[in-house]
Tab-separated table of C-alpha atoms in Angstrom:
chain	number	residue	atom	x	y	z
L	1	MET	CA	-4.082	40.791	-170.004
L	2	ASP	CA	-4.890	40.712	-166.316
L	3	ASP	CA	-2.390	43.354	-165.468
L	4	ILE	CA	-4.104	46.211	-167.267
L	5	PHE	CA	-7.574	45.304	-166.008
L	6	SER	CA	-6.564	44.562	-162.440
L	7	ARG	CA	-4.799	47.919	-162.299
L	8	PHE	CA	-7.381	49.818	-164.265
L	9	ASP	CA	-7.294	52.623	-161.700
L	10	LEU	CA	-3.865	53.517	-163.112
L	11	VAL	CA	-5.380	53.818	-166.589
L	12	LEU	CA	-8.154	56.046	-165.299
L	13	ARG	CA	-5.717	58.174	-163.329
L	14	ALA	CA	-3.550	58.575	-166.444
L	15	PHE	CA	-6.516	59.761	-168.488
L	16	TRP	CA	-7.490	62.104	-165.664
L	17	LEU	CA	-4.057	63.729	-166.012
L	18	THR	CA	-4.533	63.919	-169.787
L	19	ILE	CA	-7.876	65.642	-169.246
L	20	GLN	CA	-6.370	68.039	-166.701
L	21	LEU	CA	-3.645	68.999	-169.180
L	22	LEU	CA	-6.256	69.395	-171.903
L	23	VAL	CA	-8.715	71.511	-169.907
L	24	ILE	CA	-6.214	73.813	-168.213
L	25	SER	CA	-4.114	74.503	-171.305
L	26	GLY	CA	-7.274	74.655	-173.436
L	27	ILE	CA	-8.741	77.458	-171.327
L	28	ILE	CA	-5.513	79.443	-171.010
L	29	SER	CA	-4.694	79.092	-174.719
L	30	THR	CA	-8.154	80.272	-175.685
L	31	VAL	CA	-7.724	83.408	-173.595
L	32	PHE	CA	-4.151	84.015	-174.718
L	33	GLY	CA	-4.973	83.242	-178.352
L	34	THR	CA	-7.839	85.728	-178.282
L	35	VAL	CA	-5.487	88.429	-176.984
L	36	LEU	CA	-3.013	87.550	-179.755
L	37	ALA	CA	-5.756	87.728	-182.374
L	38	ALA	CA	-6.841	91.126	-181.052
L	39	MET	CA	-3.229	92.291	-181.299
L	40	ARG	CA	-3.014	91.062	-184.873
L	41	VAL	CA	-6.138	92.829	-186.137
L	42	GLY	CA	-5.607	95.922	-183.978
L	43	PRO	CA	-4.413	99.304	-185.200
L	44	VAL	CA	-1.044	99.363	-183.406
L	45	SER	CA	1.399	98.079	-185.993
L	46	VAL	CA	4.121	96.983	-183.558
L	47	LEU	CA	1.687	94.749	-181.717
L	48	SER	CA	0.245	93.378	-184.918
L	49	LYS	CA	3.695	92.530	-186.283
L	50	LEU	CA	4.684	91.023	-182.957
L	51	GLY	CA	1.597	88.811	-183.026
L	52	ALA	CA	2.318	87.738	-186.596
L	53	LEU	CA	5.923	86.934	-185.701
L	54	TYR	CA	4.877	84.866	-182.695
L	55	VAL	CA	2.350	82.902	-184.732
L	56	SER	CA	4.684	82.129	-187.618
L	57	LEU	CA	7.558	81.156	-185.323
L	58	VAL	CA	5.493	78.909	-183.081
L	59	ARG	CA	3.518	77.351	-185.926
L	60	ASN	CA	6.674	76.169	-187.630
L	61	THR	CA	8.270	74.813	-184.465
L	62	PRO	CA	7.411	71.234	-183.490
L	63	LEU	CA	5.596	70.895	-180.181
L	64	LEU	CA	8.356	68.588	-179.016
L	65	VAL	CA	10.899	71.380	-179.415
L	66	VAL	CA	8.646	73.695	-177.394
L	67	PHE	CA	8.610	71.028	-174.699
L	68	ILE	CA	12.419	70.832	-174.856
L	69	PHE	CA	12.538	74.591	-174.312
L	70	VAL	CA	10.299	74.438	-171.254
L	71	PHE	CA	11.486	71.195	-169.675
L	72	VAL	CA	15.165	71.007	-170.653
L	73	ALA	CA	16.405	74.417	-171.765
L	74	ALA	CA	14.619	76.783	-169.376
L	75	PRO	CA	16.030	75.192	-166.190
L	76	THR	CA	19.556	75.987	-167.388
L	77	LEU	CA	18.513	79.639	-167.298
L	78	GLY	CA	17.170	79.168	-163.801
L	79	TRP	CA	13.513	79.124	-164.834
L	80	PHE	CA	10.917	76.456	-164.003
L	81	VAL	CA	13.387	74.609	-161.830
L	82	GLU	CA	10.963	73.910	-159.003
L	83	THR	CA	7.829	74.087	-161.145
L	84	PRO	CA	5.567	71.006	-160.979
L	85	PHE	CA	5.497	68.884	-164.139
L	86	LEU	CA	1.788	69.445	-164.721
L	87	LEU	CA	2.331	73.203	-164.766
L	88	LYS	CA	5.351	72.946	-167.071
L	89	GLY	CA	3.392	70.716	-169.442
L	90	THR	CA	0.563	73.219	-169.392
L	91	ILE	CA	2.952	76.064	-170.185
L	92	ALA	CA	4.453	74.235	-173.173
L	93	LEU	CA	1.051	73.237	-174.539
L	94	THR	CA	-0.289	76.758	-174.026
L	95	VAL	CA	2.632	78.441	-175.788
L	96	TYR	CA	2.075	76.140	-178.765
L	97	THR	CA	-1.726	76.064	-178.898
L	98	SER	CA	-2.203	79.827	-178.482
L	99	ALA	CA	-0.716	80.427	-181.926
L	100	PHE	CA	-3.277	78.112	-183.503
L	101	VAL	CA	-6.134	79.562	-181.463
L	102	CYS	CA	-5.065	83.002	-182.703
L	103	GLU	CA	-5.278	81.826	-186.310
L	104	ALA	CA	-8.658	80.173	-185.734
L	105	ILE	CA	-10.096	83.339	-184.194
L	106	ARG	CA	-8.599	85.538	-186.880
L	107	ALA	CA	-10.236	83.323	-189.479
L	108	GLY	CA	-13.490	83.761	-187.549
L	109	ILE	CA	-13.116	87.549	-187.508
L	110	ASN	CA	-12.388	87.547	-191.234
L	111	SER	CA	-15.532	85.523	-191.853
L	112	VAL	CA	-17.772	88.247	-190.403
L	113	ALA	CA	-19.337	90.090	-193.305
L	114	LEU	CA	-17.705	93.407	-194.109
L	115	GLY	CA	-21.041	95.224	-193.866
L	116	GLN	CA	-21.305	94.320	-190.181
L	117	ALA	CA	-18.103	96.147	-189.344
L	118	GLU	CA	-19.023	99.020	-191.636
L	119	ALA	CA	-22.430	99.376	-190.018
L	120	ALA	CA	-20.863	99.290	-186.583
L	121	ARG	CA	-18.438	102.004	-187.634
L	122	ALA	CA	-21.240	104.005	-189.228
L	123	ILE	CA	-23.185	104.240	-185.975
L	124	GLY	CA	-20.016	105.504	-184.333
L	125	LEU	CA	-18.711	102.555	-182.345
L	126	THR	CA	-15.022	102.667	-181.507
L	127	PHE	CA	-12.589	99.847	-182.336
L	128	THR	CA	-13.200	98.277	-178.925
L	129	GLY	CA	-16.947	98.729	-179.255
L	130	THR	CA	-16.999	97.305	-182.776
L	131	MET	CA	-15.066	94.295	-181.621
L	132	ARG	CA	-16.963	93.692	-178.405
L	133	GLU	CA	-20.517	94.355	-179.536
L	134	VAL	CA	-20.540	93.319	-183.181
L	135	ILE	CA	-17.539	91.431	-184.525
L	136	LEU	CA	-16.492	89.120	-181.701
L	137	PRO	CA	-19.955	87.742	-180.825
L	138	GLN	CA	-20.397	86.732	-184.469
L	139	ALA	CA	-16.788	85.732	-184.985
L	140	PHE	CA	-16.854	83.463	-181.972
L	141	ARG	CA	-19.655	81.456	-183.517
L	142	ALA	CA	-17.852	81.180	-186.836
L	143	THR	CA	-14.800	80.198	-184.817
L	144	VAL	CA	-16.425	77.115	-183.277
L	145	PRO	CA	-15.372	74.596	-185.977
L	146	PRO	CA	-11.734	75.723	-186.368
L	147	LEU	CA	-11.349	76.269	-182.623
L	148	ALA	CA	-12.738	72.801	-181.982
L	149	SER	CA	-10.148	71.386	-184.392
L	150	VAL	CA	-7.418	73.209	-182.512
L	151	LEU	CA	-8.638	71.887	-179.166
L	152	ILE	CA	-9.010	68.339	-180.488
L	153	ALA	CA	-5.453	68.557	-181.759
L	154	LEU	CA	-4.511	69.784	-178.275
L	155	ALA	CA	-6.144	66.698	-176.749
L	156	LYS	CA	-3.891	64.523	-178.875
L	157	ASN	CA	-0.879	66.770	-178.358
L	158	THR	CA	-1.009	66.262	-174.589
L	159	SER	CA	0.597	62.900	-175.376
L	160	VAL	CA	3.913	64.642	-176.081
L	161	ALA	CA	4.147	65.277	-172.336
L	162	ALA	CA	4.835	61.543	-171.990
L	163	ALA	CA	8.278	62.123	-173.487
L	164	PHE	CA	9.059	64.446	-170.567
L	165	GLY	CA	8.090	62.281	-167.647
L	166	LEU	CA	4.395	63.029	-167.194
L	167	MET	CA	2.451	59.857	-166.479
L	168	GLU	CA	-0.523	60.770	-168.618
L	169	ALA	CA	-2.230	58.245	-170.846
L	170	THR	CA	0.605	57.766	-173.353
L	171	GLY	CA	3.260	57.542	-170.647
L	172	ARG	CA	1.088	55.026	-168.819
L	173	MET	CA	0.707	52.904	-171.925
L	174	ARG	CA	4.478	52.723	-172.196
L	175	PHE	CA	4.564	51.564	-168.565
L	176	PHE	CA	2.047	48.780	-169.206
L	177	THR	CA	3.563	47.602	-172.488
L	178	ASN	CA	6.934	47.418	-170.764
L	179	ASN	CA	5.715	44.786	-168.336
L	180	ASN	CA	3.414	42.777	-170.583
L	181	ALA	CA	5.077	41.984	-173.862
L	182	ASP	CA	2.333	39.644	-175.075
L	183	ASP	CA	-0.601	41.967	-174.530
L	184	ARG	CA	0.793	45.007	-176.306
L	185	PRO	CA	-1.898	45.207	-179.002
L	186	LEU	CA	-4.641	44.952	-176.391
L	187	ILE	CA	-3.051	47.579	-174.171
L	188	PHE	CA	-2.584	49.848	-177.174
L	189	LEU	CA	-6.224	49.433	-178.173
L	190	THR	CA	-7.398	50.179	-174.617
L	191	PHE	CA	-5.500	53.454	-174.521
L	192	ALA	CA	-6.415	54.291	-178.114
L	193	LEU	CA	-10.057	53.808	-177.171
L	194	GLY	CA	-9.651	56.278	-174.320
L	195	TYR	CA	-8.299	58.920	-176.701
L	196	ILE	CA	-11.013	58.129	-179.242
L	197	ILE	CA	-13.663	58.705	-176.568
L	198	ILE	CA	-12.138	62.077	-175.647
L	199	VAL	CA	-11.796	63.167	-179.285
L	200	GLU	CA	-15.243	61.985	-180.333
L	201	THR	CA	-16.879	63.642	-177.303
L	202	MET	CA	-15.201	66.903	-178.245
L	203	SER	CA	-16.183	66.755	-181.892
L	204	PHE	CA	-19.734	65.804	-180.960
L	205	GLY	CA	-19.891	68.756	-178.562
L	206	ALA	CA	-18.480	71.080	-181.202
L	207	ALA	CA	-20.974	69.871	-183.806
L	208	THR	CA	-23.838	70.463	-181.369
L	209	LEU	CA	-22.623	73.966	-180.507
L	210	GLU	CA	-22.119	74.716	-184.175
L	211	ARG	CA	-25.701	73.749	-184.986
L	212	ARG	CA	-27.119	75.691	-182.082
L	213	TRP	CA	-25.062	78.825	-182.638
L	214	ARG	CA	-25.131	78.900	-186.393
L	215	VAL	CA	-25.179	82.512	-187.555
L	216	ALA	CA	-28.163	83.343	-189.700
L	217	LYS	CA	-26.792	84.509	-193.027
K	1	MET	CA	-10.371	93.433	-193.445
K	2	SER	CA	-8.739	94.908	-190.404
K	3	THR	CA	-8.940	98.394	-191.847
K	4	VAL	CA	-12.716	98.385	-191.757
K	5	LEU	CA	-12.693	97.699	-188.031
K	6	PHE	CA	-11.503	101.207	-187.258
K	7	ASP	CA	-11.370	104.640	-188.897
K	8	THR	CA	-8.280	106.176	-190.343
K	9	PRO	CA	-6.829	107.491	-187.099
K	10	GLY	CA	-7.036	111.209	-186.442
K	11	PRO	CA	-4.282	113.219	-184.758
K	12	ARG	CA	-5.380	112.348	-181.239
K	13	THR	CA	-5.698	108.633	-181.972
K	14	GLN	CA	-2.375	108.710	-183.766
K	15	ALA	CA	-0.831	110.211	-180.651
K	16	ARG	CA	-2.441	107.475	-178.567
K	17	HIS	CA	-1.160	104.792	-180.943
K	18	ARG	CA	2.294	106.313	-180.718
K	19	ILE	CA	2.127	105.894	-176.948
K	20	TYR	CA	1.016	102.260	-177.340
K	21	SER	CA	3.761	101.611	-179.871
K	22	THR	CA	6.396	103.180	-177.667
K	23	ALA	CA	5.162	101.215	-174.672
K	24	ALA	CA	5.169	97.996	-176.695
K	25	TRP	CA	8.657	98.641	-178.024
K	26	LEU	CA	9.870	99.524	-174.554
K	27	LEU	CA	8.440	96.310	-173.101
K	28	LEU	CA	9.893	94.298	-175.946
K	29	VAL	CA	13.350	95.811	-175.582
K	30	LEU	CA	13.171	95.359	-171.803
K	31	ALA	CA	12.132	91.731	-172.215
K	32	ILE	CA	14.949	91.019	-174.669
K	33	ALA	CA	17.468	92.874	-172.522
K	34	GLY	CA	16.294	91.027	-169.434
K	35	PHE	CA	16.591	87.762	-171.309
K	36	VAL	CA	20.109	88.458	-172.545
K	37	TRP	CA	21.081	89.624	-169.059
K	38	ARG	CA	19.722	86.385	-167.652
K	39	MET	CA	21.722	84.379	-170.174
K	40	GLN	CA	24.804	86.368	-169.255
K	41	THR	CA	24.425	85.852	-165.495
K	42	GLU	CA	23.658	82.164	-165.907
K	43	GLY	CA	26.754	81.800	-168.055
K	44	GLU	CA	24.834	80.784	-171.163
K	45	LEU	CA	26.642	83.232	-173.409
K	46	THR	CA	30.078	81.779	-172.745
K	47	TYR	CA	31.848	80.532	-175.834
K	48	ALA	CA	32.154	76.993	-174.457
K	49	LYS	CA	28.382	76.537	-174.619
K	50	TRP	CA	28.212	77.573	-178.256
K	51	GLU	CA	31.415	75.974	-179.416
K	52	PRO	CA	29.935	72.535	-180.219
K	53	LEU	CA	27.428	74.204	-182.489
K	54	ILE	CA	30.112	75.716	-184.712
K	55	THR	CA	32.557	72.823	-184.531
K	56	PRO	CA	32.606	71.133	-187.955
K	57	VAL	CA	32.113	67.605	-186.548
K	58	PHE	CA	28.933	68.572	-184.765
K	59	VAL	CA	27.693	70.824	-187.529
K	60	LYS	CA	28.052	67.817	-189.776
K	61	ALA	CA	26.228	65.638	-187.248
K	62	LEU	CA	23.395	68.141	-186.942
K	63	LEU	CA	23.067	68.755	-190.659
K	64	LEU	CA	23.763	65.262	-191.999
K	65	ASP	CA	22.445	62.913	-189.331
K	66	GLY	CA	19.867	65.335	-188.055
K	67	VAL	CA	18.391	67.352	-190.872
K	68	LEU	CA	18.996	64.761	-193.576
K	69	ASN	CA	17.347	61.955	-191.607
K	70	THR	CA	14.497	64.213	-190.592
K	71	VAL	CA	13.896	65.166	-194.208
K	72	LYS	CA	14.221	61.513	-195.291
K	73	MET	CA	11.636	60.434	-192.736
K	74	ALA	CA	9.298	63.201	-193.821
K	75	VAL	CA	9.690	62.417	-197.533
K	76	PHE	CA	9.072	58.681	-197.048
K	77	ALA	CA	6.106	59.406	-194.809
K	78	VAL	CA	4.548	61.942	-197.176
K	79	VAL	CA	4.948	59.739	-200.251
K	80	PHE	CA	3.496	56.665	-198.521
K	81	ALA	CA	0.792	58.766	-196.876
K	82	LEU	CA	-0.278	60.153	-200.248
K	83	ILE	CA	-0.650	56.610	-201.591
K	84	ILE	CA	-2.500	55.332	-198.520
K	85	GLY	CA	-4.581	58.484	-198.393
K	86	LEU	CA	-5.578	58.062	-202.005
K	87	VAL	CA	-6.550	54.420	-201.483
K	88	LEU	CA	-8.493	55.091	-198.289
K	89	GLY	CA	-10.072	58.263	-199.634
K	90	VAL	CA	-11.334	56.515	-202.750
K	91	GLY	CA	-12.325	53.592	-200.521
K	92	LYS	CA	-14.485	55.877	-198.409
K	93	LEU	CA	-16.232	57.047	-201.573
K	94	SER	CA	-16.791	53.523	-202.853
K	95	ASP	CA	-20.280	52.288	-203.643
K	96	ARG	CA	-19.558	48.973	-201.989
K	97	SER	CA	-20.129	48.963	-198.268
K	98	TRP	CA	-17.511	46.276	-197.627
K	99	VAL	CA	-14.911	48.692	-198.986
K	100	ARG	CA	-16.428	51.828	-197.502
K	101	TRP	CA	-16.781	50.692	-193.895
K	102	PRO	CA	-13.278	49.314	-193.327
K	103	SER	CA	-11.829	52.463	-194.905
K	104	TRP	CA	-13.983	54.563	-192.625
K	105	VAL	CA	-12.923	52.634	-189.513
K	106	VAL	CA	-9.217	52.798	-190.383
K	107	VAL	CA	-9.374	56.536	-191.126
K	108	GLU	CA	-11.323	57.401	-187.988
K	109	PHE	CA	-9.084	55.262	-185.794
K	110	PHE	CA	-5.750	56.633	-186.910
K	111	ARG	CA	-7.020	60.198	-186.954
K	112	ALA	CA	-8.168	60.075	-183.345
K	113	VAL	CA	-5.156	58.299	-181.842
K	114	PRO	CA	-2.214	60.522	-180.858
K	115	LEU	CA	0.743	59.977	-183.145
K	116	LEU	CA	3.159	59.498	-180.257
K	117	LEU	CA	1.011	56.689	-178.822
K	118	LEU	CA	1.046	55.023	-182.225
K	119	ILE	CA	4.798	55.424	-182.671
K	120	ILE	CA	5.544	54.081	-179.181
K	121	PHE	CA	3.323	51.071	-179.813
K	122	ILE	CA	4.879	50.331	-183.208
K	123	TYR	CA	8.418	50.739	-181.952
K	124	PHE	CA	8.176	48.688	-178.773
K	125	THR	CA	6.118	45.953	-180.429
K	126	TYR	CA	7.723	45.617	-183.847
K	127	GLY	CA	10.727	47.918	-183.829
K	128	VAL	CA	13.107	46.909	-181.050
K	129	GLY	CA	15.816	44.300	-181.407
K	130	ASP	CA	15.652	42.585	-184.760
K	131	GLY	CA	12.548	44.515	-185.684
K	132	ILE	CA	12.104	47.313	-188.165
K	133	GLY	CA	14.065	49.823	-186.088
K	134	SER	CA	13.235	53.304	-184.903
K	135	PHE	CA	13.523	55.045	-188.272
K	136	TRP	CA	10.832	52.932	-189.901
K	137	SER	CA	8.684	52.978	-186.765
K	138	VAL	CA	8.458	56.737	-187.075
K	139	VAL	CA	7.870	56.535	-190.829
K	140	ILE	CA	5.097	53.952	-190.438
K	141	GLY	CA	3.454	55.917	-187.644
K	142	LEU	CA	3.602	59.116	-189.682
K	143	THR	CA	2.315	57.291	-192.757
K	144	LEU	CA	-0.711	55.798	-191.016
K	145	TYR	CA	-1.616	59.061	-189.336
K	146	ASN	CA	-1.062	61.410	-192.274
K	147	GLY	CA	-2.525	58.882	-194.695
K	148	SER	CA	-5.766	58.903	-192.718
K	149	VAL	CA	-5.871	62.667	-192.622
K	150	LEU	CA	-5.131	62.848	-196.350
K	151	ALA	CA	-7.867	60.272	-197.026
K	152	GLU	CA	-10.339	62.701	-195.545
K	153	VAL	CA	-8.810	65.522	-197.590
K	154	PHE	CA	-9.078	63.465	-200.794
K	155	ARG	CA	-12.676	62.556	-200.025
K	156	ALA	CA	-13.603	66.177	-199.371
K	157	GLY	CA	-11.724	67.257	-202.503
K	158	VAL	CA	-13.520	64.777	-204.738
K	159	ASN	CA	-16.854	65.737	-203.220
K	160	ALA	CA	-16.088	69.390	-203.870
K	161	VAL	CA	-15.873	68.826	-207.632
K	162	PRO	CA	-19.184	69.990	-209.096
K	163	ALA	CA	-21.613	67.065	-209.469
K	164	GLY	CA	-22.176	67.884	-213.135
K	165	GLN	CA	-18.632	66.746	-213.952
K	166	ALA	CA	-19.242	63.169	-212.825
K	167	GLU	CA	-22.710	63.127	-214.375
K	168	ALA	CA	-21.364	64.319	-217.721
K	169	ALA	CA	-18.607	61.693	-217.588
K	170	TYR	CA	-21.131	58.932	-216.907
K	171	ALA	CA	-23.343	60.311	-219.665
K	172	ILE	CA	-20.624	59.902	-222.282
K	173	GLY	CA	-20.237	56.297	-221.149
K	174	MET	CA	-17.215	56.301	-218.847
K	175	ARG	CA	-16.810	53.588	-216.256
K	176	LYS	CA	-16.628	54.323	-212.556
K	177	THR	CA	-12.838	53.959	-212.491
K	178	GLN	CA	-12.471	56.238	-215.488
K	179	VAL	CA	-14.720	58.855	-213.930
K	180	MET	CA	-12.591	58.810	-210.808
K	181	THR	CA	-9.147	58.760	-212.429
K	182	LEU	CA	-9.783	60.885	-215.508
K	183	VAL	CA	-12.351	63.394	-214.334
K	184	LEU	CA	-12.703	63.720	-210.568
K	185	LEU	CA	-9.190	63.229	-209.165
K	186	PRO	CA	-7.368	65.637	-211.514
K	187	GLN	CA	-9.809	68.370	-210.592
K	188	ALA	CA	-9.819	67.426	-206.928
K	189	VAL	CA	-6.027	67.699	-206.675
K	190	LYS	CA	-6.309	71.333	-207.625
K	191	ILE	CA	-8.694	71.934	-204.752
K	192	MET	CA	-6.720	69.840	-202.305
K	193	LEU	CA	-3.222	71.217	-202.803
K	194	PRO	CA	-3.306	73.777	-199.967
K	195	ALA	CA	-4.498	71.118	-197.521
K	196	ILE	CA	-1.862	68.664	-198.767
K	197	ILE	CA	0.865	71.276	-198.351
K	198	SER	CA	-0.111	72.043	-194.782
K	199	GLN	CA	-0.205	68.314	-194.078
K	200	MET	CA	3.340	68.022	-195.380
K	201	VAL	CA	4.450	70.669	-192.900
K	202	VAL	CA	2.658	68.738	-190.158
K	203	ALA	CA	4.489	65.542	-191.165
K	204	LEU	CA	7.838	67.320	-191.152
K	205	LYS	CA	7.160	68.730	-187.686
K	206	ASP	CA	5.982	65.395	-186.367
K	207	THR	CA	9.267	63.697	-187.261
K	208	SER	CA	10.465	65.403	-184.066
K	209	LEU	CA	8.517	62.767	-182.093
K	210	GLY	CA	11.341	60.351	-182.957
K	211	TYR	CA	12.978	61.902	-179.865
K	212	TYR	CA	11.068	59.443	-177.666
K	213	ILE	CA	12.353	56.315	-179.373
K	214	LEU	CA	15.727	57.808	-180.328
K	215	ALA	CA	15.012	57.618	-184.031
K	216	PRO	CA	17.745	59.281	-186.091
K	217	GLY	CA	16.672	62.846	-186.629
K	218	LEU	CA	17.198	66.401	-185.529
K	219	THR	CA	15.742	66.090	-182.039
K	220	THR	CA	17.707	62.939	-181.217
K	221	VAL	CA	20.986	64.406	-182.455
K	222	GLY	CA	20.241	67.543	-180.461
K	223	ARG	CA	19.525	65.432	-177.403
K	224	GLN	CA	22.881	63.707	-177.732
K	225	ILE	CA	24.709	67.000	-178.164
K	226	TYR	CA	23.150	68.703	-175.152
K	227	GLY	CA	23.523	65.505	-173.150
K	228	GLU	CA	27.237	65.715	-173.809
K	229	PHE	CA	27.892	69.429	-173.471
K	230	LYS	CA	25.070	70.560	-171.161
K	231	ASN	CA	24.225	73.369	-173.570
K	232	GLN	CA	20.492	72.607	-173.653
K	233	PHE	CA	19.380	76.121	-174.357
K	234	GLN	CA	21.695	76.737	-177.290
K	235	VAL	CA	20.857	73.401	-178.897
K	236	ALA	CA	17.125	74.002	-178.451
K	237	LEU	CA	17.511	77.366	-180.184
K	238	VAL	CA	19.394	75.805	-183.091
K	239	MET	CA	16.854	72.967	-183.409
K	240	ALA	CA	13.947	75.389	-183.448
K	241	ALA	CA	15.725	77.530	-186.042
K	242	LEU	CA	16.445	74.503	-188.256
K	243	TYR	CA	12.855	73.277	-188.064
K	244	ILE	CA	11.460	76.726	-188.783
K	245	GLY	CA	13.862	77.075	-191.706
K	246	LEU	CA	12.930	73.657	-193.111
K	247	ASN	CA	9.228	74.370	-192.803
K	248	LEU	CA	9.514	77.763	-194.446
K	249	ILE	CA	11.522	76.265	-197.333
K	250	LEU	CA	8.982	73.458	-197.702
K	251	THR	CA	6.059	75.879	-197.704
K	252	PHE	CA	7.819	78.104	-200.213
K	253	LEU	CA	8.630	75.232	-202.588
K	254	ALA	CA	5.188	73.681	-202.266
K	255	THR	CA	3.478	76.984	-202.961
K	256	LYS	CA	5.668	77.453	-206.030
K	257	VAL	CA	4.782	73.979	-207.299
K	258	GLN	CA	1.146	74.716	-206.606
K	259	HIS	CA	1.253	77.900	-208.671
K	260	ARG	CA	3.028	76.036	-211.462
K	261	LEU	CA	0.504	73.175	-211.449
K	262	VAL	CA	-2.663	75.055	-210.777
K	263	GLY	CA	-1.677	78.229	-212.530
K	264	GLU	CA	-3.824	80.375	-210.309
K	265	LYS	CA	-2.694	82.948	-207.835
K	266	THR	CA	-5.474	82.058	-205.415
K	267	PRO	CA	-6.406	78.386	-205.493
K	268	LEU	CA	-9.932	77.302	-204.716
K	269	VAL	CA	-10.514	76.966	-201.019
K	270	LEU	CA	-12.741	74.274	-199.591
K	271	ALA	CA	-15.827	75.708	-197.954
K	272	ASP	CA	-16.498	74.650	-194.369
K	273	GLY	CA	-19.373	72.414	-195.301
K	274	ASP	CA	-17.367	70.482	-197.860
K	275	VAL	CA	-14.472	69.795	-195.583
K	276	GLY	CA	-16.483	68.278	-192.786
K	277	ASN	CA	-14.080	67.737	-189.960
K	278	VAL	CA	-10.967	67.464	-192.047
K	279	GLN	CA	-9.378	69.993	-189.739
K	280	SER	CA	-9.995	67.978	-186.649
K	281	GLY	CA	-7.563	65.382	-187.877
K	282	ARG	CA	-4.659	67.729	-188.216
K	283	ALA	CA	-1.980	67.498	-185.632
K	284	LEU	CA	-1.354	71.210	-186.080
């Protein structure tokens, strides 16, 4: 009991690493996922098929296997040998999350009423113009709920990094439970509470954004 | 949809698209060639690295101990999760607050906690030594997590049944239990099937987390094989391929069952408002 509270700085530091993983891979996956979504709805069929292939491959692969690729398999090919663990974790999470971000954004684009795109085309906007000025601003708002789900899932998925030597919250819990057999439920609840705070903050933020940005229909 | 975003391309645009396509193909071919070249120079294409993967003993280990155990874990977890999900989902809809609140707390808790954290806790507290073992630790973890997610799906599904159905059932004198079991749930299942199917895929993927506690399953068997033969890359490829194959088969079968049961080509889809934050519980 005393151990976890007397060394609470370790708990906080672990959650700080979790948040770093979450924020960095969240931002990069959003950017990368948007590019993928643009490829998928774009007119160049090779790119669109490539995007579809990427999404269906990654979506059916467990995150743990993606981590094995980055942490265990890639070094045998001479990649990521000297790369810091945080960066490798970010890469694995980004590869995985981008596919889901792509699907969320594509769903958002599909939710924009057909007439909007038609009107944009009618006044002579190009594909890029249609996307930038009309579709994406609306799609991004419709994307808030699914994108928030993806990012919340990402927050929980950062825990997989614990299996590959990152001392983020889940790895740290393992460390504490190892030393204090009797307090395991308490330690578990402490760490669970940390995750619950992160997840609930995110869903509260998403709900607020959703209300504020709701598209008038 | 995507066709309305741009005009039917004219000759100049077509020419431009051809350039893009060629460039994309070129990059793709270059990337693949570079990758194969890298494998060659790092000695990853040598027969020795692939041999274990076509040796009958190891094929048997991968397929029997790996895939079979993975599928077993997923089946147990999905069946139990459906039961727990049904109980908790109906519990959340209960009129009695002493049923509703505990259900709500349990669902919210297990949805927000990462599955790996849960599995590690279960295994190292109840699983090691004479405990329940790693297989059941994973199954219990998966059950609690997916059960909570499914509870939310069930709740949303029942709520999505038009209110008139329940009102009509009450009007002809049915009891609450009868309304739920005879009228609401059968209709809700129809609405929920797509969400249940995607949750099954999630459960199958999440069995891979058994890697951490060495639960029998694909990732653990793979770990042992590459630990022995140092052919990490090849094993990772095979594992990914097996998981993708399993998931595609599962999706295919589930969709077939859905068409058989529901009899519609396009099942009803839950609107955003009905689902609430069902999505946020998915492990993806």
